[in-house]
Coordinates of C-alpha atoms in Angstrom, one line a residue:
X1 CA -92.6 -73.5 -2.3
X2 CA -90.4 -73.5 0.7
X3 CA -87.7 -70.7 0.6
X4 CA -84.5 -71.8 2.3
X5 CA -81.3 -70.0 3.4
X6 CA -78.9 -70.0 0.3
X7 CA -76.4 -72.0 2.4
X8 CA -78.6 -75.1 2.2
X9 CA -78.4 -77.2 -1.0
X10 CA -81.7 -77.5 -3.0
X11 CA -81.7 -81.3 -2.5
X12 CA -82.9 -80.7 1.1
X13 CA -86.1 -78.8 0.1
X14 CA -88.4 -81.7 -0.2
X15 CA -87.4 -83.6 3.0
X16 CA -87.5 -80.3 4.9
X17 CA -90.9 -79.5 3.5
X18 CA -92.1 -83.0 4.5
X19 CA -90.8 -82.6 8.0
X20 CA -92.6 -79.2 8.3
X21 CA -95.9 -80.7 7.0
X22 CA -95.7 -83.5 9.6
X23 CA -95.5 -81.1 12.6
X24 CA -98.3 -80.9 15.0
X25 CA -100.4 -77.7 15.4
X26 CA -98.9 -76.9 18.8
X27 CA -95.5 -76.2 17.2
X28 CA -94.4 -72.7 18.2
X29 CA -91.4 -72.3 15.9
X30 CA -89.0 -74.2 13.8
X31 CA -85.4 -73.3 12.9
X32 CA -82.6 -74.9 10.9
X33 CA -79.1 -75.1 12.3
X34 CA -75.9 -77.1 12.1
X35 CA -72.9 -77.4 9.8
X36 CA -74.5 -75.9 6.7
X37 CA -75.4 -72.7 8.5
X38 CA -71.9 -72.5 10.0
X39 CA -70.3 -73.1 6.6
X40 CA -68.4 -76.3 7.6
X41 CA -70.6 -78.9 5.9
X42 CA -69.3 -81.6 3.5
X43 CA -70.9 -84.0 1.1
X44 CA -72.1 -86.3 3.8
X45 CA -73.5 -83.6 6.1
X46 CA -77.2 -83.7 7.0
X47 CA -79.6 -80.9 8.0
X48 CA -80.6 -80.2 11.6
X49 CA -84.1 -78.9 12.3
X50 CA -85.4 -78.0 15.7
X51 CA -89.1 -77.8 16.5
X52 CA -90.3 -76.2 19.7
X53 CA -93.7 -77.3 20.9
X54 CA -96.1 -75.7 23.4
X55 CA -96.8 -79.0 25.2
X56 CA -95.2 -82.4 25.5
X57 CA -96.5 -85.2 23.3
X58 CA -94.9 -88.4 21.9
X59 CA -93.5 -88.0 18.4
X60 CA -94.8 -91.0 16.3
X61 CA -91.6 -91.7 14.4
X62 CA -89.1 -90.7 17.1
X63 CA -85.9 -92.8 17.1
X64 CA -84.6 -91.8 20.5
X65 CA -84.7 -89.1 23.1
X66 CA -81.3 -87.3 23.5
X67 CA -79.6 -85.8 26.6
X68 CA -81.4 -82.5 26.4
X69 CA -84.8 -84.3 26.4
X70 CA -85.5 -83.8 22.7
X71 CA -87.2 -86.5 20.7
X72 CA -85.4 -87.0 17.4
X73 CA -86.7 -88.3 14.1
X74 CA -85.2 -88.5 10.5
X75 CA -86.6 -87.6 7.1
X76 CA -84.7 -89.0 4.1
X77 CA -84.8 -88.5 0.3
X78 CA -81.9 -90.1 -1.4
X79 CA -78.8 -88.8 0.2
X80 CA -80.6 -85.8 1.7
X81 CA -81.1 -86.5 5.4
X82 CA -83.0 -84.2 7.7
X83 CA -82.8 -84.7 11.5
X84 CA -85.5 -83.1 13.4
X85 CA -85.3 -82.6 17.2
X86 CA -88.6 -81.9 19.0
X87 CA -88.4 -80.0 22.3
X88 CA -91.0 -78.5 24.6
X89 CA -91.2 -74.8 25.3
X90 CA -90.8 -75.5 29.0
X91 CA -87.5 -77.4 28.4
X92 CA -86.3 -74.6 26.1
X93 CA -87.0 -72.0 28.7
X94 CA -85.3 -74.1 31.4
X95 CA -82.1 -74.3 29.4
X96 CA -82.1 -70.6 28.4
X97 CA -82.7 -69.7 32.1
X98 CA -79.9 -71.9 33.3
X99 CA -77.5 -70.0 31.2
X100 CA -78.9 -66.6 32.1
X101 CA -78.8 -67.3 35.9
X102 CA -75.2 -68.6 36.0
X103 CA -73.1 -66.4 38.3
X104 CA -70.1 -66.6 35.9
X105 CA -68.4 -63.4 37.2
X106 CA -68.2 -64.6 40.8
X107 CA -68.5 -68.4 40.8
X108 CA -65.6 -70.2 39.3
X109 CA -67.5 -73.5 39.3
X110 CA -70.6 -72.1 37.5
X111 CA -69.6 -73.6 34.2
X112 CA -70.4 -77.1 35.6
X113 CA -74.1 -76.3 35.8
X114 CA -74.7 -76.8 32.1
X115 CA -74.3 -80.1 30.3
X116 CA -72.5 -80.5 27.0
X117 CA -75.9 -81.3 25.4
X118 CA -77.4 -78.1 26.7
X119 CA -74.4 -76.0 25.5
X120 CA -74.7 -77.5 22.0
X121 CA -78.5 -76.8 22.0
X122 CA -77.8 -73.2 22.9
X123 CA -75.2 -72.9 20.2
X124 CA -77.6 -74.2 17.6
X125 CA -80.3 -71.8 18.7
X126 CA -77.8 -68.9 18.5
X127 CA -76.8 -69.6 14.9
X128 CA -80.2 -70.9 13.9
X129 CA -82.3 -69.6 11.0
X130 CA -86.1 -69.6 11.6
X131 CA -88.3 -71.3 9.1
X132 CA -91.6 -70.8 10.9
X133 CA -92.6 -68.7 14.0
X134 CA -89.8 -66.2 13.5
X135 CA -91.2 -63.7 16.1
X136 CA -91.2 -66.3 18.9
X137 CA -87.8 -67.6 17.8
X138 CA -86.3 -64.1 18.1
X139 CA -87.8 -63.6 21.5
X140 CA -85.8 -66.6 22.8
X141 CA -82.7 -65.9 20.7
X142 CA -82.4 -62.4 22.2
X143 CA -82.4 -63.8 25.7
X144 CA -79.0 -65.5 25.1
X145 CA -75.8 -63.7 25.8
X146 CA -73.2 -65.5 23.7
X147 CA -70.5 -64.2 26.1
X148 CA -71.9 -66.5 28.7
X149 CA -71.7 -69.5 26.4
X150 CA -68.1 -68.6 25.6
X151 CA -67.2 -68.3 29.2
X152 CA -68.6 -71.7 30.0
X153 CA -66.8 -73.4 27.1
X154 CA -63.5 -71.7 27.8
X155 CA -63.6 -72.5 31.5
X156 CA -64.1 -76.2 30.8
X157 CA -61.5 -76.3 28.2
X158 CA -58.9 -74.6 30.4
X159 CA -59.6 -77.0 33.2
X160 CA -59.1 -79.9 30.8
X161 CA -55.9 -78.2 29.5
X162 CA -54.4 -78.0 33.0
X163 CA -55.0 -81.7 33.5
X164 CA -53.7 -82.8 30.1
X165 CA -50.7 -80.5 30.3
X166 CA -49.6 -82.0 33.6
X167 CA -50.1 -85.5 32.3
X168 CA -48.0 -84.7 29.3
X169 CA -45.3 -83.1 31.4
X170 CA -45.1 -86.2 33.6
X171 CA -44.9 -88.4 30.5
X172 CA -42.0 -86.3 29.0
X173 CA -40.1 -86.4 32.3
X174 CA -40.6 -90.2 32.4
X175 CA -39.7 -90.5 28.7
X176 CA -43.0 -92.2 27.9
X177 CA -43.1 -91.0 24.3
X178 CA -46.5 -92.4 23.3
X179 CA -48.3 -90.9 26.2
X180 CA -46.4 -87.6 25.8
X181 CA -47.5 -87.4 22.2
X182 CA -51.2 -88.1 22.9
X183 CA -51.5 -86.0 26.0
X184 CA -49.6 -83.0 24.5
X185 CA -52.0 -83.2 21.5
X186 CA -54.9 -83.3 23.9
X187 CA -53.5 -80.2 25.7
X188 CA -53.1 -78.4 22.5
X189 CA -56.7 -79.2 21.5
X190 CA -57.9 -77.9 24.9
X191 CA -56.0 -74.7 24.5
X192 CA -57.4 -74.2 21.0
X193 CA -61.0 -74.7 22.2
X194 CA -60.5 -72.2 25.0
X195 CA -58.9 -69.6 22.7
X196 CA -61.7 -70.0 20.1
X197 CA -64.4 -69.8 22.8
X198 CA -62.9 -66.5 24.1
X199 CA -62.9 -65.2 20.5
X200 CA -66.6 -65.8 20.3
X201 CA -67.1 -69.4 19.2
X202 CA -70.1 -71.1 20.8
X203 CA -69.7 -74.5 19.2
X204 CA -68.3 -76.9 21.9
X205 CA -68.0 -79.9 19.5
X206 CA -64.4 -81.0 18.6
X207 CA -65.6 -82.2 15.2
X208 CA -65.1 -78.8 13.5
X209 CA -62.1 -77.6 15.6
X210 CA -59.7 -77.2 12.7
X211 CA -62.3 -75.6 10.4
X212 CA -63.1 -73.1 13.1
X213 CA -59.4 -72.2 13.5
X214 CA -58.9 -71.9 9.8
X215 CA -61.9 -69.6 9.5
X216 CA -60.7 -67.4 12.3
X217 CA -57.0 -67.3 11.4
X218 CA -55.4 -69.3 8.5
X219 CA -51.9 -68.5 10.0
X220 CA -52.9 -70.0 13.3
X221 CA -54.3 -73.1 11.6
X222 CA -51.0 -73.7 9.9
X223 CA -49.1 -73.3 13.1
X224 CA -51.3 -75.9 14.8
X225 CA -50.8 -78.4 12.0
X226 CA -47.1 -77.9 12.2
X227 CA -47.1 -78.5 16.0
X228 CA -49.4 -81.5 15.8
X229 CA -47.6 -83.5 13.2
X230 CA -44.9 -86.0 14.3
X231 CA -42.4 -86.9 11.6
X232 CA -40.4 -89.5 13.4
X233 CA -40.9 -92.5 15.7
X234 CA -37.7 -92.0 17.5
X235 CA -38.3 -91.5 21.2
X236 CA -36.2 -88.4 21.6
X237 CA -37.8 -86.6 18.6
X238 CA -41.3 -87.5 19.8
X239 CA -40.5 -86.1 23.2
X240 CA -39.0 -83.0 21.7
X241 CA -42.1 -82.5 19.5
X242 CA -44.4 -83.0 22.5
X243 CA -42.5 -80.4 24.5
X244 CA -42.8 -77.9 21.5
X245 CA -46.5 -78.7 21.3
X246 CA -46.9 -78.1 25.1
X247 CA -45.1 -74.7 24.9
X248 CA -47.5 -73.6 22.1
X249 CA -50.5 -74.8 24.0
X250 CA -49.3 -72.9 27.1
X251 CA -49.1 -69.7 25.0
X252 CA -52.6 -70.2 23.7
X253 CA -54.0 -71.1 27.1
X254 CA -52.5 -67.9 28.6
X255 CA -54.1 -65.8 25.9
X256 CA -57.4 -67.6 26.6
X257 CA -57.1 -67.0 30.4
X258 CA -56.6 -63.3 29.9
X259 CA -59.5 -63.0 27.5
X260 CA -61.7 -65.0 29.8
X261 CA -61.0 -62.6 32.7
X262 CA -62.0 -59.7 30.4
X263 CA -65.3 -61.5 29.5
X264 CA -66.1 -62.1 33.2
X265 CA -65.5 -58.4 33.9
X266 CA -67.8 -57.5 31.1
X267 CA -70.5 -59.7 32.5
X268 CA -70.0 -58.4 36.0
X269 CA -70.5 -54.8 34.7
X270 CA -73.5 -55.7 32.5

């Protein structure tokens, strides 16, 4: 009988077991990751398995190949859905090495060298729970410095914040209320992402942004909701709310900038 992490509902045992039995003999290790492991899952969430193979071979039931080069297949039993991504050890090592070799402390553009897909893969490896091949899994997991992932995500988010903030500012000055509302919300989301990354979050997906904030600070999550909600369609009130939203995003982004510099100093001294 397969023993699973207690965060995973029992309905997934059979499809996970079937997915494991279907793996080829060259599979080095398998781990489970995703929203159930992070504690954000809901009733429609599926399970994400990752299988790392010694060599490249076509997966018979693969539905597609994603941006990281992984072949993906699905195992279903009722409403229990298990997605399995198959990746070669060579590609895994390539992604881990890309992160390790980034000159984050001295190169302000280093964060551009990793794709969003590669960042998400690294995140899922960091939080993953091994089901088979635990020793090899841990060898790769220990090579990842999560501070590097945080720096990359925060740097990207702050760059986006600067662009969205300026766009929102221009919309407010031009009294373009709809654009001001949307761009100020985008700026707030960017600032939240940067702040969370500097606090240790390695998940770069916006899907669970609010859940991540609520888990870190319930008070902050309430403040963000208050700033994000518009209660009027009057132009003057929308513009005033956008300005309030931008001020709050500026506060968060400054905190993130300061924490990012501290992280870079830590990496430079490591």
